[in-house]
Coordinates of C-alpha atoms and ligand atoms in Angstrom, one line a residue:
M1 CA 0.0 0.0 0.0
K2 CA 3.0 2.3 0.7
R3 CA 3.8 2.6 -3.0
F4 CA 0.3 4.0 -3.7
R5 CA 0.6 6.7 -1.1
P6 CA 1.8 9.5 -3.3
H7 CA -1.2 9.2 -5.6
L8 CA -3.6 9.3 -2.7
R9 CA -3.0 13.0 -2.5
H10 CA -5.6 13.4 -5.2
L11 CA -8.1 12.4 -2.5
R12 CA -7.4 15.6 -0.7
D13 CA -9.8 17.6 -2.8
V14 CA -12.6 15.2 -2.1
K15 CA -11.8 14.5 1.5
W16 CA -15.4 15.0 2.8
H17 CA -16.8 12.6 0.2
F18 CA -14.1 10.2 1.2
I19 CA -14.9 10.5 4.9
G20 CA -18.6 10.1 4.1
A21 CA -17.8 7.0 2.1
L22 CA -15.8 5.6 5.0
F23 CA -18.6 6.4 7.5
C24 CA -21.1 4.6 5.3
A25 CA -18.7 1.7 5.1
A26 CA -18.6 1.6 8.9
V27 CA -22.4 1.6 9.1
Y28 CA -22.6 -1.1 6.4
G29 CA -19.9 -3.1 8.2
I30 CA -21.7 -3.0 11.6
S31 CA -25.1 -3.6 10.2
S32 CA -23.8 -6.7 8.3
G33 CA -21.3 -8.2 10.7
F34 CA -23.1 -7.6 13.9
G35 CA -26.6 -6.5 13.0
V36 CA -27.7 -9.5 10.9
P37 CA -26.6 -12.3 13.4
Y38 CA -27.8 -10.3 16.3
M39 CA -31.2 -9.8 14.7
M40 CA -31.5 -13.5 14.0
N41 CA -30.7 -14.4 17.5
F42 CA -33.1 -11.8 18.8
I43 CA -36.2 -12.5 16.6
F44 CA -36.1 -16.2 15.9
P45 CA -36.6 -17.3 19.5
K46 CA -39.5 -15.0 19.9
V47 CA -41.3 -16.0 16.7
F48 CA -40.7 -19.7 17.0
A49 CA -41.1 -20.0 20.8
E50 CA -43.7 -22.4 22.1
N51 CA -45.9 -19.5 23.4
A52 CA -45.5 -17.6 20.0
A53 CA -49.3 -18.0 19.5
E54 CA -49.8 -15.5 22.2
L55 CA -48.0 -12.8 20.3
S56 CA -50.3 -10.0 19.0
R57 CA -50.4 -9.1 15.3
M58 CA -48.6 -5.9 15.9
Q59 CA -45.8 -7.7 17.7
I60 CA -45.4 -10.2 14.9
L61 CA -45.4 -7.3 12.4
G62 CA -42.9 -5.4 14.6
Y63 CA -40.5 -8.4 14.7
A64 CA -41.0 -9.0 11.0
L65 CA -40.0 -5.4 10.2
W66 CA -36.6 -5.9 11.9
L67 CA -35.3 -7.8 8.9
P68 CA -36.2 -5.1 6.3
A69 CA -35.0 -2.4 8.7
I70 CA -31.6 -3.9 9.1
F71 CA -31.3 -4.5 5.4
L72 CA -32.5 -1.0 4.6
V73 CA -29.7 0.5 6.8
R74 CA -27.3 -2.0 5.2
G75 CA -28.5 -1.4 1.7
L76 CA -28.6 2.4 2.0
S77 CA -25.2 2.7 3.6
G78 CA -23.8 0.2 1.0
Y79 CA -25.3 2.3 -1.8
L80 CA -24.0 5.6 -0.5
N81 CA -20.6 4.0 0.1
H82 CA -20.4 2.7 -3.4
Y83 CA -21.5 6.0 -4.9
L84 CA -19.2 8.2 -2.8
I85 CA -16.2 5.9 -3.3
N86 CA -16.7 6.0 -7.0
F87 CA -17.0 9.8 -6.9
C88 CA -13.6 9.9 -5.2
G89 CA -12.2 7.2 -7.5
F90 CA -13.0 9.2 -10.7
R91 CA -11.4 12.3 -9.1
V92 CA -8.3 10.3 -8.4
L93 CA -8.4 9.0 -12.0
E94 CA -8.7 12.6 -13.2
G95 CA -5.7 13.6 -11.1
V96 CA -3.5 10.7 -12.1
R97 CA -4.3 11.2 -15.8
S98 CA -3.7 14.9 -15.6
D99 CA -0.3 14.2 -13.9
Y100 CA 0.5 11.8 -16.6
F101 CA -0.5 14.1 -19.5
A102 CA 1.3 17.0 -17.9
K103 CA 4.4 14.9 -17.6
L104 CA 4.2 14.0 -21.3
Q105 CA 4.2 17.7 -22.2
R106 CA 7.5 18.2 -20.3
L107 CA 9.4 15.2 -21.5
P108 CA 12.1 15.8 -24.0
L109 CA 11.5 14.7 -27.6
A110 CA 14.3 12.1 -27.3
F111 CA 12.0 10.2 -24.9
F112 CA 9.3 9.8 -27.5
H113 CA 11.8 8.1 -29.9
K114 CA 12.0 5.2 -27.4
H115 CA 8.3 4.8 -26.6
A116 CA 5.6 3.8 -29.1
T117 CA 2.6 6.2 -29.1
G118 CA 0.1 3.4 -28.7
D119 CA 1.9 2.1 -25.6
L120 CA 1.9 5.6 -24.1
I121 CA -1.8 5.9 -24.8
S122 CA -2.5 2.6 -23.2
R123 CA -0.5 3.7 -20.1
G124 CA -2.5 6.9 -19.9
L125 CA -5.9 5.1 -20.2
A126 CA -5.7 1.4 -19.1
D127 CA -3.0 1.7 -16.5
T128 CA -4.4 4.9 -14.9
N129 CA -7.8 3.2 -14.9
Q130 CA -6.4 0.2 -13.1
L131 CA -4.6 2.4 -10.6
Q132 CA -7.8 4.2 -9.8
M133 CA -9.7 1.0 -9.2
T134 CA -7.0 -0.2 -7.0
L135 CA -6.7 2.9 -5.0
T136 CA -10.4 3.4 -4.3
N137 CA -11.6 -0.2 -4.0
S138 CA -8.7 -1.2 -1.8
A139 CA -8.9 1.9 0.4
N140 CA -12.7 1.3 0.8
E141 CA -12.5 -2.5 1.3
A142 CA -9.5 -2.2 3.5
F143 CA -11.6 -0.1 5.8
K144 CA -15.0 -1.8 5.4
Q145 CA -14.1 -5.4 5.6
P146 CA -12.2 -5.3 8.9
I147 CA -15.3 -3.6 10.4
I148 CA -17.6 -6.4 9.1
F149 CA -15.1 -8.9 10.4
M150 CA -14.8 -7.4 13.8
G151 CA -18.6 -7.0 14.0
A152 CA -19.0 -10.6 13.2
I153 CA -16.4 -11.7 15.7
A154 CA -18.1 -9.5 18.3
A155 CA -21.4 -11.2 17.5
L156 CA -19.8 -14.7 17.8
I157 CA -18.3 -13.8 21.1
Y158 CA -21.6 -12.3 22.3
L159 CA -23.6 -15.3 21.3
S160 CA -21.1 -17.7 22.7
F161 CA -21.0 -16.1 26.1
Q162 CA -24.7 -15.7 26.1
N163 CA -25.1 -19.4 25.6
Q164 CA -22.0 -20.4 27.5
N165 CA -20.5 -22.1 24.4
V166 CA -17.0 -20.7 24.2
V167 CA -15.8 -24.0 22.6
F168 CA -18.0 -23.4 19.7
M169 CA -16.7 -19.9 19.3
L170 CA -13.1 -21.1 19.5
L171 CA -13.8 -23.7 16.9
C172 CA -15.0 -21.1 14.5
V173 CA -12.3 -18.6 15.2
I174 CA -9.4 -21.1 14.9
S175 CA -10.5 -22.1 11.4
I176 CA -10.5 -18.5 10.2
P177 CA -6.7 -18.1 9.7
L178 CA -6.8 -21.2 7.4
A179 CA -8.7 -19.1 4.9
V180 CA -5.9 -16.6 4.6
L181 CA -3.5 -19.2 3.1
P182 CA -5.0 -19.2 -0.4
I183 CA -4.7 -15.4 -0.5
R184 CA -1.0 -15.6 -0.2
I185 CA -0.5 -18.3 -2.8
V186 CA -2.7 -16.6 -5.3
G187 CA -1.2 -13.1 -4.7
Q188 CA 2.3 -14.3 -5.6
N189 CA 1.2 -15.6 -9.0
L190 CA -1.0 -12.7 -9.8
L191 CA 1.5 -9.8 -9.8
R192 CA 3.5 -11.3 -12.7
R193 CA 0.4 -12.1 -14.7
A194 CA -1.1 -8.6 -14.1
R195 CA 2.0 -7.0 -15.4
Q196 CA 1.8 -9.1 -18.6
V197 CA -1.9 -8.1 -19.1
Q198 CA -1.0 -4.4 -18.8
S199 CA 1.8 -4.7 -21.2
S200 CA -0.2 -6.7 -23.7
M201 CA -2.9 -4.1 -23.5
G202 CA -0.2 -1.6 -24.5
S203 CA 0.7 -3.7 -27.5
V204 CA -2.9 -3.8 -28.6
T205 CA -3.2 0.0 -28.5
E206 CA 0.1 0.3 -30.2
R207 CA -1.1 -1.9 -33.2
L208 CA -4.3 0.1 -33.4
S209 CA -2.6 3.5 -33.4
E210 CA 0.0 2.4 -35.9
N211 CA -2.6 1.1 -38.2
L212 CA -4.8 4.2 -38.0
G213 CA -1.7 6.3 -38.6
A214 CA -1.0 4.5 -41.9
L215 CA -4.4 4.2 -43.5
K216 CA -3.2 5.1 -47.0
E217 CA -0.1 2.9 -46.9
V218 CA -2.1 -0.2 -45.8
R219 CA -4.5 0.3 -48.7
A220 CA -1.9 1.3 -51.2
F221 CA 0.3 -1.8 -50.5
G222 CA -2.6 -4.1 -49.9
L223 CA -1.6 -4.8 -46.4
E224 CA -5.1 -5.3 -45.0
K225 CA -4.8 -9.0 -44.4
R226 CA -1.4 -8.8 -42.9
E227 CA -2.6 -6.1 -40.6
E228 CA -5.6 -8.1 -39.5
D229 CA -3.4 -11.1 -38.8
R230 CA -1.0 -9.1 -36.8
F231 CA -3.8 -7.5 -34.8
R232 CA -5.4 -10.9 -34.2
D233 CA -2.1 -12.3 -32.9
T234 CA -1.7 -9.4 -30.5
I235 CA -5.2 -9.7 -29.1
R236 CA -4.8 -13.5 -28.8
S237 CA -1.7 -13.0 -26.6
L238 CA -3.8 -10.5 -24.5
F239 CA -6.5 -13.2 -24.3
H240 CA -4.0 -15.8 -23.0
V241 CA -2.6 -13.5 -20.3
Q242 CA -6.0 -12.2 -19.3
L243 CA -7.2 -15.8 -18.8
K244 CA -4.2 -16.6 -16.6
V245 CA -5.2 -13.7 -14.3
V246 CA -8.8 -15.0 -14.2
K247 CA -7.5 -18.5 -13.5
Y248 CA -5.7 -17.4 -10.3
A249 CA -8.1 -14.7 -9.2
A250 CA -11.2 -16.9 -9.6
A251 CA -9.7 -19.7 -7.7
L252 CA -9.6 -17.6 -4.5
S253 CA -13.3 -17.4 -3.7
P254 CA -14.2 -21.1 -4.0
T255 CA -11.1 -22.1 -2.0
I256 CA -12.0 -19.9 0.9
E257 CA -15.6 -21.0 0.7
F258 CA -14.6 -24.6 0.7
L259 CA -12.5 -24.0 3.9
A260 CA -15.4 -22.1 5.4
A261 CA -17.7 -25.0 4.7
F262 CA -15.4 -27.2 6.8
G263 CA -15.7 -24.7 9.6
V264 CA -19.5 -24.7 9.4
S265 CA -19.7 -28.5 9.3
A266 CA -17.4 -28.8 12.3
A267 CA -19.8 -26.4 14.1
F268 CA -22.7 -28.5 12.9
V269 CA -21.2 -31.6 14.5
Y270 CA -20.5 -29.8 17.7
A271 CA -23.9 -28.2 17.8
Y272 CA -25.4 -31.7 17.5
H273 CA -23.4 -33.0 20.4
V274 CA -24.2 -30.1 22.8
R275 CA -27.8 -29.9 21.6
L276 CA -27.4 -26.2 20.7
P277 CA -30.8 -24.5 20.1
W278 CA -31.2 -24.2 16.4
E279 CA -31.8 -20.4 16.5
V280 CA -28.5 -19.9 18.2
F281 CA -26.9 -22.2 15.7
F282 CA -28.3 -20.2 12.8
A283 CA -27.2 -16.9 14.4
M284 CA -23.7 -18.2 14.9
C285 CA -23.6 -19.6 11.3
G286 CA -24.6 -16.1 10.2
A287 CA -21.8 -14.5 12.2
L288 CA -19.4 -17.2 10.9
Y289 CA -20.4 -16.3 7.3
F290 CA -19.9 -12.6 8.0
S291 CA -16.4 -13.4 9.4
Y292 CA -15.4 -15.5 6.4
D293 CA -16.8 -13.1 3.8
P294 CA -14.4 -10.2 4.7
I295 CA -11.5 -12.6 4.4
K296 CA -12.7 -13.4 0.9
K297 CA -13.0 -9.7 0.1
V298 CA -9.5 -9.0 1.5
G299 CA -8.4 -11.7 -0.9
F300 CA -9.9 -9.6 -3.7
V301 CA -8.2 -6.5 -2.3
S302 CA -4.9 -8.3 -2.4
N303 CA -5.5 -9.2 -6.0
E304 CA -6.5 -5.7 -6.8
L305 CA -3.4 -4.4 -5.1
K306 CA -1.3 -6.7 -7.3
K307 CA -2.9 -5.5 -10.5
G308 CA -2.6 -1.9 -9.3
A309 CA 1.1 -2.5 -8.6
A310 CA 1.6 -3.7 -12.1
A311 CA -0.1 -0.7 -13.5
L312 CA 1.9 1.6 -11.2
D313 CA 5.1 0.0 -12.4
R314 CA 4.3 1.0 -15.9
L315 CA 3.1 4.5 -15.0
E316 CA 6.2 5.2 -12.9
V317 CA 8.5 4.5 -15.8
I318 CA 7.0 7.6 -17.3
L319 CA 6.3 9.7 -14.2
N320 CA 9.8 9.2 -12.9
E321 CA 11.6 9.8 -16.2
P322 CA 14.0 12.7 -15.8
E323 CA 13.0 15.9 -17.6
S324 CA 16.3 16.5 -19.2
I325 CA 15.2 19.6 -21.0
A326 CA 14.2 21.7 -18.1
D327 CA 15.0 25.2 -16.7
A328 CA 18.3 25.4 -15.0
P329 CA 18.0 26.6 -11.3
D330 CA 19.5 29.9 -12.3
A331 CA 17.8 30.2 -15.7
T332 CA 16.8 33.7 -16.7
D333 CA 14.0 35.0 -18.9
A334 CA 15.3 35.6 -22.5
G335 CA 13.2 38.7 -23.1
R336 CA 13.0 39.6 -26.7
L337 CA 16.2 38.3 -28.4
R338 CA 17.9 39.9 -31.4
G339 CA 18.7 36.6 -33.1
D340 CA 22.5 36.3 -33.3
I341 CA 23.0 32.5 -33.3
E342 CA 26.3 30.9 -32.6
F343 CA 27.3 27.3 -32.5
R344 CA 30.5 26.9 -30.4
G345 CA 32.2 23.5 -30.9
V346 CA 28.9 21.7 -30.8
T347 CA 28.8 17.9 -30.8
F348 CA 25.5 16.0 -30.6
A349 CA 24.6 12.3 -30.4
Y350 CA 21.1 10.8 -30.3
D351 CA 22.5 7.6 -29.0
E352 CA 26.2 6.6 -28.9
E353 CA 27.4 7.7 -32.3
P354 CA 27.7 11.6 -32.7
V355 CA 25.7 12.9 -35.7
L356 CA 27.0 16.4 -35.4
H357 CA 30.8 16.9 -34.9
N358 CA 32.3 20.0 -33.5
A359 CA 30.1 22.5 -35.3
S360 CA 31.3 26.1 -35.0
I361 CA 29.6 28.8 -36.8
A362 CA 28.1 32.3 -36.2
I363 CA 24.9 33.4 -37.9
P364 CA 24.4 37.2 -37.4
A365 CA 20.9 38.4 -36.6
G366 CA 18.7 39.0 -39.6
T367 CA 20.5 36.5 -41.8
V368 CA 18.6 34.0 -44.0
C369 CA 20.7 30.9 -43.6
A370 CA 20.1 27.9 -45.8
L371 CA 21.2 24.5 -44.5
V372 CA 22.2 22.3 -47.4
G373 CA 23.5 18.7 -47.7
P374 CA 22.6 15.1 -48.5
S375 CA 19.9 13.3 -46.6
G376 CA 21.0 12.4 -43.1
A377 CA 23.9 14.9 -43.1
G378 CA 22.6 16.6 -39.9
K379 CA 20.6 19.6 -41.0
S380 CA 17.5 19.0 -39.0
T381 CA 19.6 18.0 -36.0
F382 CA 21.5 21.3 -36.2
A383 CA 18.2 23.3 -36.4
N384 CA 16.7 21.3 -33.5
L385 CA 19.4 22.4 -31.1
V386 CA 18.4 26.1 -31.3
P387 CA 15.0 25.7 -29.6
R388 CA 16.5 23.1 -27.3
F389 CA 14.4 20.2 -28.7
Y390 CA 17.7 18.5 -27.7
D391 CA 20.7 19.7 -25.8
A392 CA 24.2 19.6 -27.2
T393 CA 26.3 16.7 -26.0
G394 CA 29.4 18.9 -26.2
G395 CA 30.0 22.6 -26.8
A396 CA 27.3 25.3 -26.6
V397 CA 24.6 27.0 -28.7
L398 CA 24.4 30.7 -28.0
I399 CA 21.8 33.3 -28.9
D400 CA 22.8 36.9 -28.5
G401 CA 25.9 35.6 -26.7
R402 CA 23.8 33.7 -24.1
D403 CA 23.9 30.0 -23.8
V404 CA 20.5 28.6 -24.6
R405 CA 20.7 26.4 -21.5
S406 CA 20.9 29.5 -19.3
L407 CA 17.5 30.8 -20.5
T408 CA 14.1 29.5 -19.4
V409 CA 12.8 27.1 -22.0
Q410 CA 9.5 28.9 -22.5
S411 CA 11.1 32.3 -22.9
L412 CA 13.6 30.9 -25.4
R413 CA 11.0 29.2 -27.5
R414 CA 8.8 32.4 -27.4
N415 CA 11.6 33.9 -29.6
I416 CA 11.4 31.1 -32.2
A417 CA 8.8 30.3 -34.8
L418 CA 8.8 26.9 -36.4
V419 CA 7.3 26.0 -39.7
S420 CA 7.6 22.3 -40.6
Q421 CA 7.3 20.5 -43.9
D422 CA 4.0 18.9 -43.0
P423 CA 2.5 21.4 -40.6
V424 CA 0.3 19.9 -37.8
L425 CA -3.1 21.4 -37.6
F426 CA -5.5 20.6 -34.8
N427 CA -9.1 19.6 -35.3
D428 CA -10.3 23.1 -34.5
T429 CA -11.3 26.3 -36.3
I430 CA -9.1 28.1 -38.8
R431 CA -8.9 31.1 -36.4
N432 CA -7.9 28.9 -33.4
N433 CA -5.3 27.1 -35.5
I434 CA -3.7 30.4 -36.4
R435 CA -4.0 31.7 -32.9
L436 CA -1.7 28.9 -31.7
G437 CA 1.1 31.1 -32.9
R438 CA 0.3 33.6 -30.0
P439 CA -2.7 32.6 -27.8
D440 CA -3.2 36.2 -26.6
A441 CA -3.5 37.7 -30.1
T442 CA -6.6 39.7 -30.9
D443 CA -9.0 38.8 -33.7
A444 CA -7.6 41.7 -35.7
E445 CA -4.0 40.5 -35.3
V446 CA -5.1 37.0 -36.4
E447 CA -6.7 38.4 -39.5
Q448 CA -3.7 40.6 -40.3
A449 CA -1.4 37.5 -40.0
S450 CA -3.7 35.6 -42.3
I451 CA -3.8 38.4 -44.9
N452 CA 0.1 38.3 -44.9
A453 CA 0.0 34.5 -45.4
F454 CA -2.7 34.5 -48.1
V455 CA -5.1 32.7 -45.8
H456 CA -7.7 35.4 -45.5
D457 CA -9.4 34.9 -48.9
F458 CA -9.8 31.1 -48.6
A459 CA -10.8 31.4 -45.0
R460 CA -13.6 33.9 -45.8
A461 CA -14.7 31.7 -48.7
Q462 CA -15.3 28.7 -46.3
P463 CA -19.0 28.2 -45.2
Q464 CA -18.2 29.3 -41.6
G465 CA -15.4 31.6 -42.5
Y466 CA -12.7 31.7 -39.8
E467 CA -14.8 29.5 -37.7
T468 CA -14.6 26.6 -40.1
I469 CA -13.2 23.4 -38.5
V470 CA -10.2 22.1 -40.5
G471 CA -10.7 18.4 -39.7
E472 CA -8.3 16.1 -38.0
R473 CA -4.7 17.1 -38.9
G474 CA -6.2 19.6 -41.3
T475 CA -7.6 17.0 -43.7
L476 CA -10.3 19.3 -45.0
L477 CA -7.6 21.7 -46.4
S478 CA -5.3 21.4 -49.4
G479 CA -1.6 21.0 -49.0
G480 CA -0.9 24.7 -50.0
Q481 CA -3.7 26.0 -47.7
K482 CA -2.2 24.0 -44.8
Q483 CA 1.2 25.5 -45.5
R484 CA -0.1 29.0 -45.6
L485 CA -2.0 28.5 -42.4
A486 CA 1.2 27.4 -40.8
L487 CA 2.9 30.6 -42.2
A488 CA 0.1 32.7 -40.7
R489 CA 0.8 31.2 -37.4
A490 CA 4.5 32.2 -37.8
F491 CA 3.5 35.7 -38.8
L492 CA 1.4 36.0 -35.7
R493 CA 4.2 34.7 -33.5
N494 CA 6.4 37.5 -34.9
A495 CA 9.5 35.8 -33.4
P496 CA 13.1 37.1 -34.2
I497 CA 14.2 33.6 -35.2
L498 CA 12.4 31.4 -37.8
I499 CA 13.2 27.7 -38.4
L500 CA 11.8 26.6 -41.6
D501 CA 11.7 23.1 -43.0
E502 CA 10.9 23.8 -46.6
A503 CA 8.3 21.5 -48.1
T504 CA 9.6 19.1 -50.8
S505 CA 6.2 18.3 -52.3
A506 CA 5.4 20.4 -55.3
L507 CA 2.3 22.6 -55.2
D508 CA 0.4 24.0 -58.2
T509 CA 1.9 27.2 -59.6
E510 CA -0.7 29.6 -58.1
S511 CA -0.4 28.0 -54.6
E512 CA 3.4 27.9 -54.9
R513 CA 3.5 31.6 -55.8
M514 CA 1.5 32.5 -52.8
V515 CA 3.6 30.4 -50.4
Q516 CA 6.8 31.8 -51.8
E517 CA 5.5 35.4 -51.6
A518 CA 4.3 34.8 -48.0
L519 CA 7.6 33.2 -47.1
R520 CA 9.6 36.2 -48.5
K521 CA 7.6 38.6 -46.4
L522 CA 7.9 36.4 -43.3
M523 CA 11.7 36.0 -43.6
H524 CA 12.3 39.7 -43.8
G525 CA 14.2 41.1 -40.9
R526 CA 14.5 37.7 -39.0
T527 CA 17.3 35.2 -38.5
V528 CA 16.1 32.3 -40.5
L529 CA 17.4 28.7 -40.5
I530 CA 16.0 27.1 -43.5
I531 CA 16.4 23.4 -44.5
A532 CA 16.2 24.3 -48.1
H533 CA 15.1 22.2 -51.0
R534 CA 14.6 24.9 -53.7
F535 CA 17.1 26.7 -55.7
S536 CA 15.3 30.0 -55.5
T537 CA 15.4 29.9 -51.7
I538 CA 19.1 28.9 -51.6
R539 CA 20.2 31.6 -54.1
D540 CA 18.3 34.2 -52.1
A541 CA 19.8 33.1 -48.8
G542 CA 22.5 35.4 -47.4
M543 CA 24.4 32.5 -46.0
I544 CA 24.7 28.8 -46.9
L545 CA 25.9 26.0 -44.6
V546 CA 26.9 22.8 -46.3
F547 CA 26.6 19.7 -44.2
D548 CA 28.1 16.3 -44.8
H549 CA 28.2 13.4 -42.4
G550 CA 27.5 15.6 -39.4
R551 CA 30.1 18.2 -40.2
I552 CA 29.8 21.7 -41.6
I553 CA 32.1 21.5 -44.6
G554 CA 31.4 24.9 -46.2
S555 CA 29.8 28.2 -45.3
G556 CA 29.3 31.6 -47.1
S557 CA 27.3 33.1 -49.9
H558 CA 26.1 31.0 -52.8
E559 CA 29.0 32.2 -55.0
E560 CA 31.6 31.5 -52.3
V561 CA 30.4 27.9 -51.4
Y562 CA 29.9 27.1 -55.1
A563 CA 33.5 28.0 -55.7
T564 CA 34.9 26.3 -52.6
S565 CA 32.8 23.3 -51.8
P566 CA 32.9 20.5 -54.3
L567 CA 29.9 18.8 -52.6
Y568 CA 27.7 21.9 -52.9
H569 CA 28.9 22.4 -56.4
R570 CA 27.9 18.9 -57.3
L571 CA 24.5 19.0 -55.4
Y572 CA 23.7 22.3 -57.0
D573 CA 24.5 21.2 -60.5
Q574 CA 22.5 18.0 -59.9
Q575 CA 19.8 20.1 -58.4
Q576 CA 19.6 17.9 -55.3
I577 CA 19.9 20.4 -52.6
G578 CA 18.4 19.2 -49.3
Ligands
LIG601 P1 17.1 14.9 -44.2 O1 17.4 15.9 -45.2 O2 16.9 13.6 -44.8 O3 16.0 15.3 -43.2 P2 19.1 15.7 -42.3 O4 20.3 16.3 -42.9 O5 18.1 16.7 -41.7 O6 18.4 14.7 -43.2 P3 19.1 14.6 -39.6 O7 17.7 14.4 -39.5 O8 19.7 15.7 -38.8 O9 19.6 14.7 -41.1 O10 19.8 13.3 -39.2 C1 21.2 13.2 -38.9 C2 21.6 11.8 -38.5 O11 21.0 11.5 -37.2 C3 21.1 10.7 -39.4 O12 22.1 9.7 -39.5 C4 19.9 10.1 -38.7 O13 19.8 8.7 -39.0 C5 20.2 10.4 -37.3 N1 19.0 10.6 -36.5 C6 18.0 11.5 -36.7 N2 17.0 11.5 -35.8 C7 17.4 10.5 -34.9 C8 16.8 10.0 -33.7 N3 15.7 10.5 -33.2 N4 17.4 9.0 -33.1 C9 18.6 8.5 -33.6 N5 19.2 8.9 -34.7 C10 18.6 9.9 -35.4

């Protein structure tokens, strides 16, 4: 239980609900464990006594109402307990999921290269769900069942002393610890199986998300059958491990009941020998039942804890992951930067092998700098170090003479606008998609940015104008419209540094002209790092960096590098630039 403690803090907001739930649990426990056997012992002798015929109608009715009265209290408290504990449970779930999601926002990009999206989704849904069930059910049952148990034992003691049958009571009580044995045996096996279930669940989500992310490819390459087979294999493995959990978990209840039956039959034999009145015998059997039942439930709690521990293991892998790209303790706000970029002896490796070697270069503010080189030469890696998507393994990246690691991440990134090849749009309105560039921008500023990026006309032509929803990942827009929308975002951001991954896919002439025109305006007066694929862009760049195998092998204007760098010369002549 100790491991779960940090997550119980989510119960703080709902402490009154939780206390209410526990109070109801106590009422439920006492009315079950003590109330029912006591009631049996109290009423039966009266109703079945030899002089019962003398009882008035009202008396009979009064006795008869005891049963519904006790069950009403038991039922109501059970109902409220269930409702309130679930209320708290869903709050805990909300808290744990929010923590998990917030953590995902802070983790460095490198983390996501190691974890499949589907698996991360599964951890955020299935594992958090399991954790919530464990936390609330276990906390509730761990409180409720001992009360029922103690109530039942109290009833046993009371009835035994009342009838001077201590031996009977001892007989019952001694057999109780026997029932704990199966819980231990099952628990040991369950943890491992539960871990397998959670991890298999991750694989199923992984398959699903991979497939949904490659709809076109699956159809284009005719992979439907292969995908179906792969999915079936994955859910079949889940089926096997789930069944193993059921095999162990389901064995618990019958084993305990079987042992309890022995207890009852021993009591039966004893009752026969001492000629115990049958109403006392029934009341004691009731108490005995209510003392075994909690043990059974504690068995479930133990199972639940094992499943929860497995889910927690998987969540903690993420929650405890170091946030390597975080603010240094003495980090300062960047303010508005000018945009002088300097790489000072920068080396970078994703894994072991460096992909950027000792890069040293200064890019003055306001320069349009084209990054050129064969595929895999290190251009994107170079650009990604500026907004600290990754941190340099060696050397330093400086902006305006300040090491990027000495600035707060947020303030650094506020100074950078990023336009990627395939811009990501959210399933929201055109206006809100542009506003992502600067969430506090006014409507007029959004419209000005969209005029600059040639979005205004097509936005107004949509049925709902700027309020038109663009579809998931912008599927309702054309390639050129998506690019212009991304440029509008960058206009709105109005950052001194612009990182641009130029699209390779060709657009129709009109669309291309608009994109180029918008780009030219956008680049004006900013420091631009552009992973360039077009001649026009490269020729217009004030500075060209030529990359090869992770090294900068040439820098300068087009004329300079054309004259000095054979690789650039060759790439340019072959028109294979980026
Ligand atoms: P392209 O023009 O094809 O995009 P690039 O010049 O931008 O190529 P980078 O993407 O910077 O090249 O990649 C440089 C090297 O780093 C390549 O060898 C690539 O395989 C490797 N690399 C890129 N991303 C990762 C990653 N997340 N994990 C490990 N290695 C990576």
